Coordinates of C-alpha atoms in Angstrom, one line a residue:
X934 CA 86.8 118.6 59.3
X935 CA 90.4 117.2 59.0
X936 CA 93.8 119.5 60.0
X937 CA 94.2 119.1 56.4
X938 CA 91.2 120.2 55.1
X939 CA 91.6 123.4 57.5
X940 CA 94.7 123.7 56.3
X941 CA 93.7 123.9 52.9
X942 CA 90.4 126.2 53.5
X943 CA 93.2 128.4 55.4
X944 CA 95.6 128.8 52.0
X945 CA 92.6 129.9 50.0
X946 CA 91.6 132.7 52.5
X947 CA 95.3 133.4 52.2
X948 CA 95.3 133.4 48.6
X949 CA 92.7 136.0 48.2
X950 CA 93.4 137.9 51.3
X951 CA 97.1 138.3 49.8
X952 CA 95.4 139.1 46.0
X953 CA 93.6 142.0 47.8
X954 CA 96.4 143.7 49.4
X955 CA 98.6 143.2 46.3
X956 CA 101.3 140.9 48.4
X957 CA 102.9 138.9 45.3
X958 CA 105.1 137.3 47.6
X959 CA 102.8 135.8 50.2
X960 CA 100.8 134.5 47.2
X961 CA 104.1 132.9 45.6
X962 CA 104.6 131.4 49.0
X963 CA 101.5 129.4 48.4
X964 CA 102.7 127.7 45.4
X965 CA 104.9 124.9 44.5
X966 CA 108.1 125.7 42.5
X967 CA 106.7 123.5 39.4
X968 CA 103.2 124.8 39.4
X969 CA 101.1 124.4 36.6
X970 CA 98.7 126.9 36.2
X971 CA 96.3 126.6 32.7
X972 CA 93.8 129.2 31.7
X973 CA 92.2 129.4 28.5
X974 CA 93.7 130.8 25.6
X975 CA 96.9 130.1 26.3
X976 CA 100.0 127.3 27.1
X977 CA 100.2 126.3 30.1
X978 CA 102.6 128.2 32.9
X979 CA 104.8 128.3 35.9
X980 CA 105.6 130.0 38.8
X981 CA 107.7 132.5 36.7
X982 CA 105.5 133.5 34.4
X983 CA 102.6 134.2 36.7
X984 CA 105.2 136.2 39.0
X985 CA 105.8 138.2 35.7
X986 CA 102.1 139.2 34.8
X987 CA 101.3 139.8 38.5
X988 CA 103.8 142.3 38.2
X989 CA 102.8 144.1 34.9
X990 CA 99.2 144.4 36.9
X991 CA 100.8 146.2 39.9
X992 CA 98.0 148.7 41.1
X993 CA 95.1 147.0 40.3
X994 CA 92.4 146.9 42.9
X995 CA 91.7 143.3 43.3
X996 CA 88.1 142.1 45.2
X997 CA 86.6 138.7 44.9
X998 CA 85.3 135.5 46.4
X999 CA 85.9 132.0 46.8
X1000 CA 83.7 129.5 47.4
X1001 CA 84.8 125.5 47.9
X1002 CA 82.2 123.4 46.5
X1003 CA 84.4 120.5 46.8
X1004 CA 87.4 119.0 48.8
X1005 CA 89.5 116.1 48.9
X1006 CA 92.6 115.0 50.8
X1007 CA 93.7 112.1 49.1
X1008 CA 97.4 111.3 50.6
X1009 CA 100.0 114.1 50.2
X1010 CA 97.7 115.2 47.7
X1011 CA 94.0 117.2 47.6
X1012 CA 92.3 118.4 45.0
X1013 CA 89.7 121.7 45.3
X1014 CA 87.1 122.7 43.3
X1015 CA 86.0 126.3 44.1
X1016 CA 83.6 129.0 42.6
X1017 CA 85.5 132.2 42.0
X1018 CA 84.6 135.5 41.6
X1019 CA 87.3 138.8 40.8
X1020 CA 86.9 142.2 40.0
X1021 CA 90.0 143.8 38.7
X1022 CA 90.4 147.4 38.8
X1023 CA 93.4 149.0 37.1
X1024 CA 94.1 152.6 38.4
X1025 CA 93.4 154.3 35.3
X1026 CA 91.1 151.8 33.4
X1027 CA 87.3 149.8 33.8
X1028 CA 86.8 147.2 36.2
X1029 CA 86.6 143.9 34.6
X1030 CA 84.9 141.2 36.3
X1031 CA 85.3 137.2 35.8
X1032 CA 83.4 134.5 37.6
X1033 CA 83.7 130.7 37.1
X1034 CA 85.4 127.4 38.6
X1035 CA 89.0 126.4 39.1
X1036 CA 89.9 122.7 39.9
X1037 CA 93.0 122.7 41.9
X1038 CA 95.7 119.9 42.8
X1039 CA 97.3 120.8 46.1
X1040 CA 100.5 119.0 47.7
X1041 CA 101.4 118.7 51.2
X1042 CA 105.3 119.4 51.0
X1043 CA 108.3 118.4 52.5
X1044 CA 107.7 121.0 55.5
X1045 CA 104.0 119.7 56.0
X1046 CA 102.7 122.7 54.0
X1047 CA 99.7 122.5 51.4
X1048 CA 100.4 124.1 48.2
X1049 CA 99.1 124.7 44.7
X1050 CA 100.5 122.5 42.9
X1051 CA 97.9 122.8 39.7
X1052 CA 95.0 125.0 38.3
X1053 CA 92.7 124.9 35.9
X1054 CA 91.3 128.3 35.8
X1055 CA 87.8 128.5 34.1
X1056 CA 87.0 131.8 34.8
X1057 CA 85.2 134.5 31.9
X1058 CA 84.6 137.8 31.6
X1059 CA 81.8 138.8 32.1
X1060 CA 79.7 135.5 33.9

C-alpha cells in the first residue's frame, strides 16, 4: 500500500469517526472548498449547503460503516468506491438506516492533503 492510499484510507476513518462524534468541522476540514456532493433527488451541492443541513441535524446519533471496495491514486487525483452503511438517530424521532455505494473523486491539495473533492452518494433507506 502507497502513502497515498494510507492517506486516503486514513480520511475515511476520519470522516466517520468525526460523523460519530458530531464534529462538523473536522469533517468540513476533509473537503475541498468546491466540492460536489450529488445524492439522489436533488441538485447537486457544495460545501455550504452540506455545512447547513449538517447543522439542522445537530443531535442526531450517527453509527455506520465504510468499506473501500475500490482505490485508485491516479496523479493528484484518486477516486474511491466504498460500501456505506449509517444509522441516523434523531433525539426525539426513529432511527433511519441507509446502506449503498458512493464513488468518490479525492484531490491531493496544495498542502499535500487528500480531500473530497466529489461524491456520488447512492445510498437508500432502508437497503
Amino acid at each position: 500500500m502507497t502513502e497515498d492510499e494510507r492517506a486516503i484510507r486514513k480520511l475515511v476513518e476520519s470522516w466517520m469517526a468525526a460523523s460519530r462524534t458530531g464534529d462538523l468541522d473536522t469533517v468540513l476540514s476533509l473537503m475541498t472548498d468546491d466540492v460536489v456532493f450529488m445524492v439522489p433527488g436533488r441538485d447537486p451541492f457544495g460545501k455550504e449547503t452540506f455545512a447547513e443541513a449538517s447543522k439542522a441535524m445537530a443531535g442526531t446519533h450517527m453509527e455506520g460503516t465504510s468499506e473501500i471496495v475500490e482505490l485508485q491514486v491516479l496523479g493528484e487525483w484518486a477516486f474511491i468506491r466504498n460500501r456505506i452503511e449509517v444509522t441516523a438517530t434523531p433525539p426525539q424521532g426513529a432511527s433511519i438506516r441507509r446502506s449503498g455505494f458512493t464513488l468518490t473523486l479525492l484531490r491531493k491539495e496544495a498542502d499535500g492533503r487528500w480531500r473530497l473533492a466529489r461524491d456520488a452518494n447512492l445510498l437508500a433507506e432502508g437497503t
